[in-house]
């Protein structure tokens, strides 16, 4: 049986943001800059560099403006940042950011824990951000977290995700990334999610963001490809986690997604060797084992 898969996939590299936001140890601006520049050199066309959030809530993202000032921006690469409100958006503009992301959730409890407001309040808070972004010619990506499960509420139905994604697109996001924040989803649930959410949202406006806590992320990406999804968020060396989703591990490793896509003959424009080198370098800085299975196999490392 032949299955139609996308011929091209765009990977959104979230390593410098999602990958580092949960690290306990201090990471220098120079190391964050180096990571971002290594990733652009490896051919990533979208890199989420940092967040303009409250430093009391996520201390690790406090130096994001300095990171933006230090990176060597390539003209064909999008450098994004998270902005939860107008204050964050204004700081991002000040730092010269050209693309931001707003982030909502499909779970009320997670919304409260992560951004201290209800889902409806968060969406209302994004309206002035969208207006200001339009006025500045800044593009906005949207996230919905906890699409396949919530650390506080448990099961989340696709029917809870769809209205939040619709609302983000209606207010002007060009794309919405659906996040399995705690990495509990399975391939069948993922297909159902995109089937339901894709009923009234064009699939080219949807992306998948899979954390790998239960080791299902690659299977979920393959399931998403079968549903016609062609944009995936991933983090080099499998770094990552959300400070407000305890126990959730890193994002799916970019190296592992690239290996899957290369094997399917799907074009990404990313160089595996340079990507592996970028991931290993930041792991050495952090003093952590590399979370990418592909990188470990290629580098001859043992276990995690
Ligand atoms: P709040 O405490 O309700 O905010 O936090 P507030 O408006 O009441 O302000 C309180 C203080 O924060 C004030 O300062 C503000 O100026 C300051 P004070 O007067 O006390 O000195 N403040 C800010 N400072 C810097 N930047 C800002 C900002 N806004 C207010 N933008 C807030 C609300 C949203 C700010 C807070 O909850 C927050 O920053 N949350 C961020 C949480 C976060 O970054 N989580 C991780 C990212 S999401 C994620 O990882 C999921 C994702 O990967 C997808 C997935 O996996 O599902 C995207
Ligand atoms: Mg995430």
Tab-separated table of C-alpha atoms and ligand atoms in Angstrom:
chain	number	residue	atom	x	y	z
A	1	UNK	CA	0.000	0.000	0.000
A	2	UNK	CA	1.454	3.396	-0.861
A	3	UNK	CA	0.926	6.227	1.591
A	4	UNK	CA	1.194	9.883	0.574
A	5	UNK	CA	3.692	11.615	2.829
A	6	UNK	CA	4.813	15.241	2.535
A	7	UNK	CA	7.865	15.616	0.248
A	8	UNK	CA	9.252	18.358	2.469
A	9	UNK	CA	9.105	18.989	6.209
A	10	UNK	CA	10.001	22.119	8.142
A	11	UNK	CA	11.622	21.524	11.522
A	12	UNK	CA	11.222	24.212	14.153
A	13	UNK	CA	14.260	23.927	16.391
A	14	UNK	CA	13.223	24.776	19.942
A	15	UNK	CA	16.469	23.735	21.670
A	16	UNK	CA	17.693	27.169	22.773
A	17	UNK	CA	14.229	27.902	24.268
A	18	UNK	CA	12.340	24.747	25.263
A	19	UNK	CA	15.638	22.861	25.501
A	20	UNK	CA	17.274	25.223	27.963
A	21	UNK	CA	14.339	26.784	29.863
A	22	UNK	CA	14.183	23.943	32.374
A	23	UNK	CA	17.914	23.648	33.093
A	24	UNK	CA	18.725	24.324	36.722
A	25	UNK	CA	22.337	25.434	36.227
A	26	UNK	CA	23.223	28.853	34.815
A	27	UNK	CA	23.989	28.866	31.081
A	28	UNK	CA	25.964	31.808	29.729
A	29	UNK	CA	24.710	34.066	26.976
A	30	UNK	CA	27.814	33.045	24.988
A	31	UNK	CA	26.831	29.365	25.167
A	32	UNK	CA	23.263	30.147	24.078
A	33	UNK	CA	24.575	32.253	21.200
A	34	UNK	CA	26.954	29.486	20.165
A	35	UNK	CA	24.149	26.914	20.224
A	36	UNK	CA	21.892	29.079	18.058
A	37	UNK	CA	24.672	29.811	15.561
A	38	UNK	CA	25.648	26.124	15.419
A	39	UNK	CA	22.036	25.251	14.649
A	40	UNK	CA	21.724	27.794	11.845
A	41	UNK	CA	25.033	26.533	10.419
A	42	UNK	CA	23.571	23.004	10.430
A	43	UNK	CA	20.752	24.191	8.162
A	44	UNK	CA	17.851	24.722	10.576
A	45	UNK	CA	15.591	27.324	8.993
A	46	UNK	CA	13.615	28.154	12.148
A	47	UNK	CA	15.184	28.503	15.590
A	48	UNK	CA	13.279	29.476	18.719
A	49	UNK	CA	15.984	31.441	20.497
A	50	UNK	CA	14.404	32.431	23.816
A	51	UNK	CA	11.450	33.794	25.761
A	52	UNK	CA	10.405	37.231	26.953
A	53	UNK	CA	8.621	35.930	30.029
A	54	UNK	CA	8.858	36.849	33.686
A	55	UNK	CA	12.359	36.006	34.996
A	56	UNK	CA	10.693	35.078	38.292
A	57	UNK	CA	8.746	32.366	36.468
A	58	UNK	CA	11.509	31.106	34.140
A	59	UNK	CA	14.913	32.416	35.283
A	60	UNK	CA	16.839	30.576	32.568
A	61	UNK	CA	15.311	32.738	29.817
A	62	UNK	CA	16.287	36.030	31.485
A	63	UNK	CA	19.115	36.843	29.030
A	64	UNK	CA	17.078	36.416	25.836
A	65	UNK	CA	17.618	40.004	24.629
A	66	UNK	CA	21.392	39.558	24.981
A	67	UNK	CA	21.207	36.279	23.096
A	68	UNK	CA	19.362	37.979	20.222
A	69	UNK	CA	22.000	40.728	20.217
A	70	UNK	CA	24.812	38.173	20.040
A	71	UNK	CA	23.676	35.744	17.353
A	72	UNK	CA	24.735	36.012	13.725
A	73	UNK	CA	21.388	36.145	12.003
A	74	UNK	CA	21.273	34.485	8.595
A	75	UNK	CA	18.788	36.067	6.191
A	76	UNK	CA	17.036	32.779	5.356
A	77	UNK	CA	16.521	31.740	8.991
A	78	UNK	CA	13.587	32.685	11.228
A	79	UNK	CA	14.634	33.452	14.815
A	80	UNK	CA	11.599	33.278	17.105
A	81	UNK	CA	10.807	34.025	20.751
A	82	UNK	CA	7.948	33.311	23.154
A	83	UNK	CA	5.931	36.313	24.330
A	84	UNK	CA	3.100	35.652	26.825
A	85	UNK	CA	1.777	39.219	26.950
A	86	UNK	CA	2.263	42.772	25.683
A	87	UNK	CA	5.131	43.409	28.093
A	88	UNK	CA	7.015	40.453	26.679
A	89	UNK	CA	6.139	41.462	23.139
A	90	UNK	CA	7.505	44.982	23.676
A	91	UNK	CA	10.738	43.571	25.089
A	92	UNK	CA	11.013	41.284	22.055
A	93	UNK	CA	10.542	44.225	19.657
A	94	UNK	CA	13.209	46.139	21.569
A	95	UNK	CA	15.542	43.169	21.050
A	96	UNK	CA	14.901	43.222	17.298
A	97	UNK	CA	12.827	40.020	17.197
A	98	UNK	CA	10.906	39.544	13.922
A	99	UNK	CA	8.758	36.564	14.871
A	100	UNK	CA	7.105	35.746	18.179
A	101	UNK	CA	4.947	32.960	19.545
A	102	UNK	CA	2.013	33.177	21.920
A	103	UNK	CA	1.172	30.121	23.989
A	104	UNK	CA	-2.154	28.885	25.274
A	105	UNK	CA	-3.298	25.527	26.623
A	106	UNK	CA	-6.099	23.047	26.157
A	107	UNK	CA	-6.209	22.492	29.921
A	108	UNK	CA	-7.457	25.109	32.376
A	109	UNK	CA	-5.246	23.863	35.209
A	110	UNK	CA	-2.078	23.975	33.101
A	111	UNK	CA	-2.957	27.453	31.851
A	112	UNK	CA	-3.198	28.653	35.447
A	113	UNK	CA	0.080	27.001	36.475
A	114	UNK	CA	2.032	28.095	33.405
A	115	UNK	CA	0.815	31.626	32.738
A	116	UNK	CA	-1.309	32.389	35.790
A	117	UNK	CA	-4.624	32.875	33.984
A	118	UNK	CA	-7.506	30.943	32.435
A	119	UNK	CA	-7.537	29.877	28.784
A	120	UNK	CA	-10.057	32.624	27.967
A	121	UNK	CA	-7.969	35.243	29.794
A	122	UNK	CA	-4.842	34.137	27.932
A	123	UNK	CA	-6.580	34.450	24.576
A	124	UNK	CA	-7.849	37.924	25.521
A	125	UNK	CA	-4.291	38.847	26.565
A	126	UNK	CA	-3.002	37.832	23.129
A	127	UNK	CA	-5.339	40.216	21.266
A	128	UNK	CA	-3.249	43.361	21.939
A	129	UNK	CA	-0.105	41.341	21.198
A	130	UNK	CA	-1.562	40.386	17.798
A	131	UNK	CA	-2.529	43.983	17.098
A	132	UNK	CA	0.925	45.277	18.015
A	133	UNK	CA	2.562	42.519	15.973
A	134	UNK	CA	0.523	43.488	12.934
A	135	UNK	CA	1.520	47.123	13.355
A	136	UNK	CA	5.217	46.125	13.557
A	137	UNK	CA	5.052	43.602	10.681
A	138	UNK	CA	5.941	40.789	13.094
A	139	UNK	CA	4.635	37.303	12.385
A	140	UNK	CA	3.076	35.283	15.216
A	141	UNK	CA	3.042	31.545	15.746
A	142	UNK	CA	0.649	29.968	18.243
A	143	UNK	CA	1.003	27.057	20.637
A	144	UNK	CA	-1.589	24.939	22.369
A	145	UNK	CA	-0.129	22.908	25.243
A	146	UNK	CA	-1.380	19.696	26.842
A	147	UNK	CA	-3.141	18.520	23.689
A	148	UNK	CA	-2.796	14.818	24.558
A	149	UNK	CA	-2.789	14.995	28.339
A	150	UNK	CA	-2.316	17.357	31.250
A	151	UNK	CA	-0.131	16.895	34.343
A	152	UNK	CA	-2.990	18.239	36.505
A	153	UNK	CA	-6.198	17.217	34.703
A	154	UNK	CA	-5.163	13.956	33.047
A	155	UNK	CA	-6.920	13.131	29.805
A	156	UNK	CA	-7.553	15.927	27.315
A	157	UNK	CA	-9.923	15.395	24.393
A	158	UNK	CA	-9.192	16.609	20.866
A	159	UNK	CA	-12.503	18.489	21.082
A	160	UNK	CA	-10.959	20.686	23.819
A	161	UNK	CA	-7.961	21.484	21.620
A	162	UNK	CA	-9.802	22.456	18.433
A	163	UNK	CA	-11.492	25.673	19.691
A	164	UNK	CA	-8.242	27.022	21.184
A	165	UNK	CA	-6.342	26.358	17.941
A	166	UNK	CA	-9.166	27.922	15.907
A	167	UNK	CA	-9.152	31.018	18.104
A	168	UNK	CA	-5.370	31.477	17.752
A	169	UNK	CA	-5.639	31.292	13.972
A	170	UNK	CA	-8.670	33.587	13.926
A	171	UNK	CA	-6.732	36.237	15.843
A	172	UNK	CA	-3.901	36.120	13.291
A	173	UNK	CA	-1.411	33.356	14.093
A	174	UNK	CA	-0.171	31.927	10.785
A	175	UNK	CA	0.347	28.459	12.280
A	176	UNK	CA	-0.539	26.636	15.478
A	177	UNK	CA	1.714	24.047	17.044
A	178	UNK	CA	-0.069	21.381	19.080
A	179	UNK	CA	2.056	20.395	22.079
A	180	UNK	CA	2.118	17.081	23.863
A	181	UNK	CA	3.751	18.878	26.767
A	182	UNK	CA	4.129	15.813	28.970
A	183	UNK	CA	4.824	13.299	26.201
A	184	UNK	CA	2.066	10.832	27.023
A	185	UNK	CA	0.259	10.620	23.690
A	186	UNK	CA	0.238	7.589	21.425
A	187	UNK	CA	0.081	7.307	17.643
A	188	UNK	CA	-3.638	6.498	17.579
A	189	UNK	CA	-4.455	9.499	19.781
A	190	UNK	CA	-2.245	11.688	17.603
A	191	UNK	CA	-4.079	10.655	14.423
A	192	UNK	CA	-7.414	11.345	16.093
A	193	UNK	CA	-6.154	14.730	17.327
A	194	UNK	CA	-5.210	15.911	13.833
A	195	UNK	CA	-8.319	14.322	12.366
A	196	UNK	CA	-10.557	16.303	14.749
A	197	UNK	CA	-8.595	19.566	14.790
A	198	UNK	CA	-8.033	19.293	11.019
A	199	UNK	CA	-11.779	19.210	10.310
A	200	UNK	CA	-12.029	22.969	10.128
A	201	UNK	CA	-8.380	24.034	10.136
A	202	UNK	CA	-6.228	23.487	7.020
A	203	UNK	CA	-3.509	20.997	7.913
A	204	UNK	CA	-0.766	23.232	6.488
A	205	UNK	CA	-1.552	25.595	9.378
A	206	UNK	CA	-0.887	22.917	12.012
A	207	UNK	CA	2.378	21.678	13.516
A	208	UNK	CA	3.273	18.953	16.024
A	209	UNK	CA	5.333	19.478	19.202
A	210	UNK	CA	6.080	16.216	20.927
A	211	UNK	CA	7.914	15.725	24.188
A	212	UNK	CA	9.321	12.224	24.507
A	213	UNK	CA	8.595	11.258	28.116
A	214	UNK	CA	7.034	7.908	27.191
A	215	UNK	CA	9.255	7.344	24.122
A	216	UNK	CA	6.335	7.827	21.717
A	217	UNK	CA	7.387	11.047	20.007
A	218	UNK	CA	8.786	9.558	16.790
A	219	UNK	CA	5.767	7.290	16.419
A	220	UNK	CA	3.561	10.333	16.966
A	221	UNK	CA	5.460	12.269	14.311
A	222	UNK	CA	5.010	9.424	11.843
A	223	UNK	CA	1.301	9.315	12.716
A	224	UNK	CA	1.148	13.087	12.117
A	225	UNK	CA	2.877	12.722	8.735
A	226	UNK	CA	0.169	10.245	7.770
A	227	UNK	CA	-2.357	12.944	8.682
A	228	UNK	CA	-0.638	15.404	6.318
A	229	UNK	CA	1.226	17.433	8.963
A	230	UNK	CA	4.545	18.784	7.645
A	231	UNK	CA	5.907	21.017	10.444
A	232	UNK	CA	7.412	19.610	13.638
A	233	UNK	CA	9.101	21.183	16.642
A	234	UNK	CA	12.125	19.371	18.008
A	235	UNK	CA	15.091	20.050	20.225
A	236	UNK	CA	18.711	19.212	19.500
A	237	UNK	CA	20.049	16.431	21.738
A	238	UNK	CA	16.501	15.923	23.051
A	239	UNK	CA	16.895	18.739	25.559
A	240	UNK	CA	13.863	20.316	27.123
A	241	UNK	CA	10.907	20.300	29.406
A	242	UNK	CA	8.500	22.761	30.893
A	243	UNK	CA	9.071	23.989	34.461
A	244	UNK	CA	5.277	23.818	34.955
A	245	UNK	CA	4.938	20.205	33.744
A	246	UNK	CA	6.843	18.247	36.386
A	247	UNK	CA	8.344	14.953	35.279
A	248	UNK	CA	8.007	15.695	31.577
A	249	UNK	CA	11.249	15.043	29.735
A	250	UNK	CA	12.761	16.749	26.736
A	251	UNK	CA	11.398	17.333	23.301
A	252	UNK	CA	11.938	14.727	20.643
A	253	UNK	CA	15.572	15.043	19.499
A	254	UNK	CA	16.039	16.895	16.219
A	255	UNK	CA	18.713	14.377	15.181
A	256	UNK	CA	16.251	11.492	15.618
A	257	UNK	CA	13.506	13.252	13.662
A	258	UNK	CA	16.009	14.030	10.907
A	259	UNK	CA	17.023	10.360	10.757
A	260	UNK	CA	13.361	9.362	10.402
A	261	UNK	CA	12.730	11.950	7.694
A	262	UNK	CA	15.930	11.127	5.799
A	263	UNK	CA	14.876	7.485	5.795
A	264	UNK	CA	11.527	8.455	4.289
A	265	UNK	CA	13.238	10.555	1.594
A	266	UNK	CA	11.674	13.736	3.004
A	267	UNK	CA	13.705	16.885	2.419
A	268	UNK	CA	14.645	19.207	5.310
A	269	UNK	CA	17.900	20.881	4.235
A	270	UNK	CA	19.620	19.940	7.527
A	271	UNK	CA	23.124	18.485	7.761
A	272	UNK	CA	23.185	15.533	10.184
A	273	UNK	CA	26.877	15.728	11.091
A	274	UNK	CA	26.749	19.430	11.917
A	275	UNK	CA	23.545	18.921	13.868
A	276	UNK	CA	25.079	16.117	15.936
A	277	UNK	CA	28.123	18.284	16.637
A	278	UNK	CA	25.876	21.159	17.787
A	279	UNK	CA	23.971	18.844	20.131
A	280	UNK	CA	27.067	17.250	21.611
A	281	UNK	CA	28.687	20.645	22.188
A	282	UNK	CA	25.750	21.923	24.289
A	283	UNK	CA	25.596	18.598	26.162
A	284	UNK	CA	29.281	19.013	27.031
A	285	UNK	CA	28.551	22.550	28.275
A	286	UNK	CA	25.675	21.248	30.403
A	287	UNK	CA	27.622	18.176	31.517
A	288	UNK	CA	24.681	15.988	30.459
A	289	UNK	CA	24.432	12.833	28.413
A	290	UNK	CA	23.158	13.328	24.875
A	291	UNK	CA	19.414	12.599	24.659
A	292	UNK	CA	19.471	11.791	20.944
A	293	UNK	CA	19.619	8.069	20.140
A	294	UNK	CA	21.041	8.856	16.701
A	295	UNK	CA	23.747	11.117	18.124
A	296	UNK	CA	24.691	8.492	20.713
A	297	UNK	CA	24.905	5.798	18.037
A	298	UNK	CA	26.980	7.982	15.726
A	299	UNK	CA	29.264	9.217	18.487
A	300	UNK	CA	29.668	5.744	19.964
A	301	UNK	CA	28.341	6.788	23.398
A	302	UNK	CA	26.971	4.218	25.811
A	303	UNK	CA	23.491	4.586	27.359
A	304	UNK	CA	22.087	7.814	28.711
B	1	LIG	P1	1.953	37.175	36.496
B	1	LIG	O1	2.728	37.076	37.763
B	1	LIG	O2	0.499	36.835	36.523
B	1	LIG	O3	2.161	38.578	35.771
B	1	LIG	O4	2.692	36.231	35.434
B	1	LIG	P2	1.710	40.037	36.173
B	1	LIG	O5	1.219	40.685	34.932
B	1	LIG	O6	0.824	40.018	37.397
B	1	LIG	O7	3.108	40.709	36.580
B	1	LIG	C1	3.862	40.275	37.696
B	1	LIG	C2	5.295	40.700	37.525
B	1	LIG	O8	5.857	40.072	36.368
B	1	LIG	C3	5.454	42.201	37.297
B	1	LIG	O9	6.735	42.568	37.834
B	1	LIG	C4	5.541	42.313	35.796
B	1	LIG	O10	6.210	43.475	35.356
B	1	LIG	C5	6.326	41.068	35.444
B	1	LIG	P3	6.885	43.169	39.321
B	1	LIG	O11	6.033	44.402	39.294
B	1	LIG	O12	6.378	42.109	40.274
B	1	LIG	O13	8.369	43.409	39.423
B	1	LIG	N1	6.068	40.600	34.063
B	1	LIG	C6	7.041	40.349	33.159
B	1	LIG	N2	8.393	40.431	33.241
B	1	LIG	C7	9.086	40.108	32.121
B	1	LIG	N3	8.497	39.696	30.977
B	1	LIG	C8	7.168	39.603	30.877
B	1	LIG	C9	6.385	39.948	32.004
B	1	LIG	N4	5.056	39.961	32.237
B	1	LIG	C10	4.882	40.365	33.497
B	1	LIG	N5	6.609	39.199	29.733
B	1	LIG	C11	3.290	35.667	33.176
B	1	LIG	C12	2.173	36.062	34.123
B	1	LIG	C13	2.668	35.238	31.874
B	1	LIG	C14	4.213	36.851	32.966
B	1	LIG	C15	4.088	34.508	33.843
B	1	LIG	O14	3.203	33.511	34.226
B	1	LIG	C16	5.135	33.921	32.930
B	1	LIG	O15	6.100	34.589	32.586
B	1	LIG	N6	4.938	32.665	32.502
B	1	LIG	C17	5.851	32.044	31.552
B	1	LIG	C18	5.816	30.582	31.715
B	1	LIG	C19	6.706	29.931	30.691
B	1	LIG	O16	7.525	30.567	30.041
B	1	LIG	N7	6.544	28.604	30.557
B	1	LIG	C20	7.337	27.843	29.625
B	1	LIG	C21	7.008	28.118	28.206
B	1	LIG	S1	5.523	27.324	27.621
B	1	LIG	C22	6.063	25.731	27.220
B	1	LIG	O17	7.166	25.360	27.504
B	1	LIG	C23	5.144	24.867	26.398
B	1	LIG	C24	5.553	24.796	24.924
B	1	LIG	O18	6.875	24.309	24.780
B	1	LIG	C25	4.598	23.867	24.172
B	1	LIG	C26	4.389	22.527	24.855
B	1	LIG	O19	5.366	21.848	25.161
B	1	LIG	O20	3.221	22.199	25.050
B	1	LIG	C27	5.492	26.170	24.253
B	2	LIG	MG1	7.436	22.219	24.904
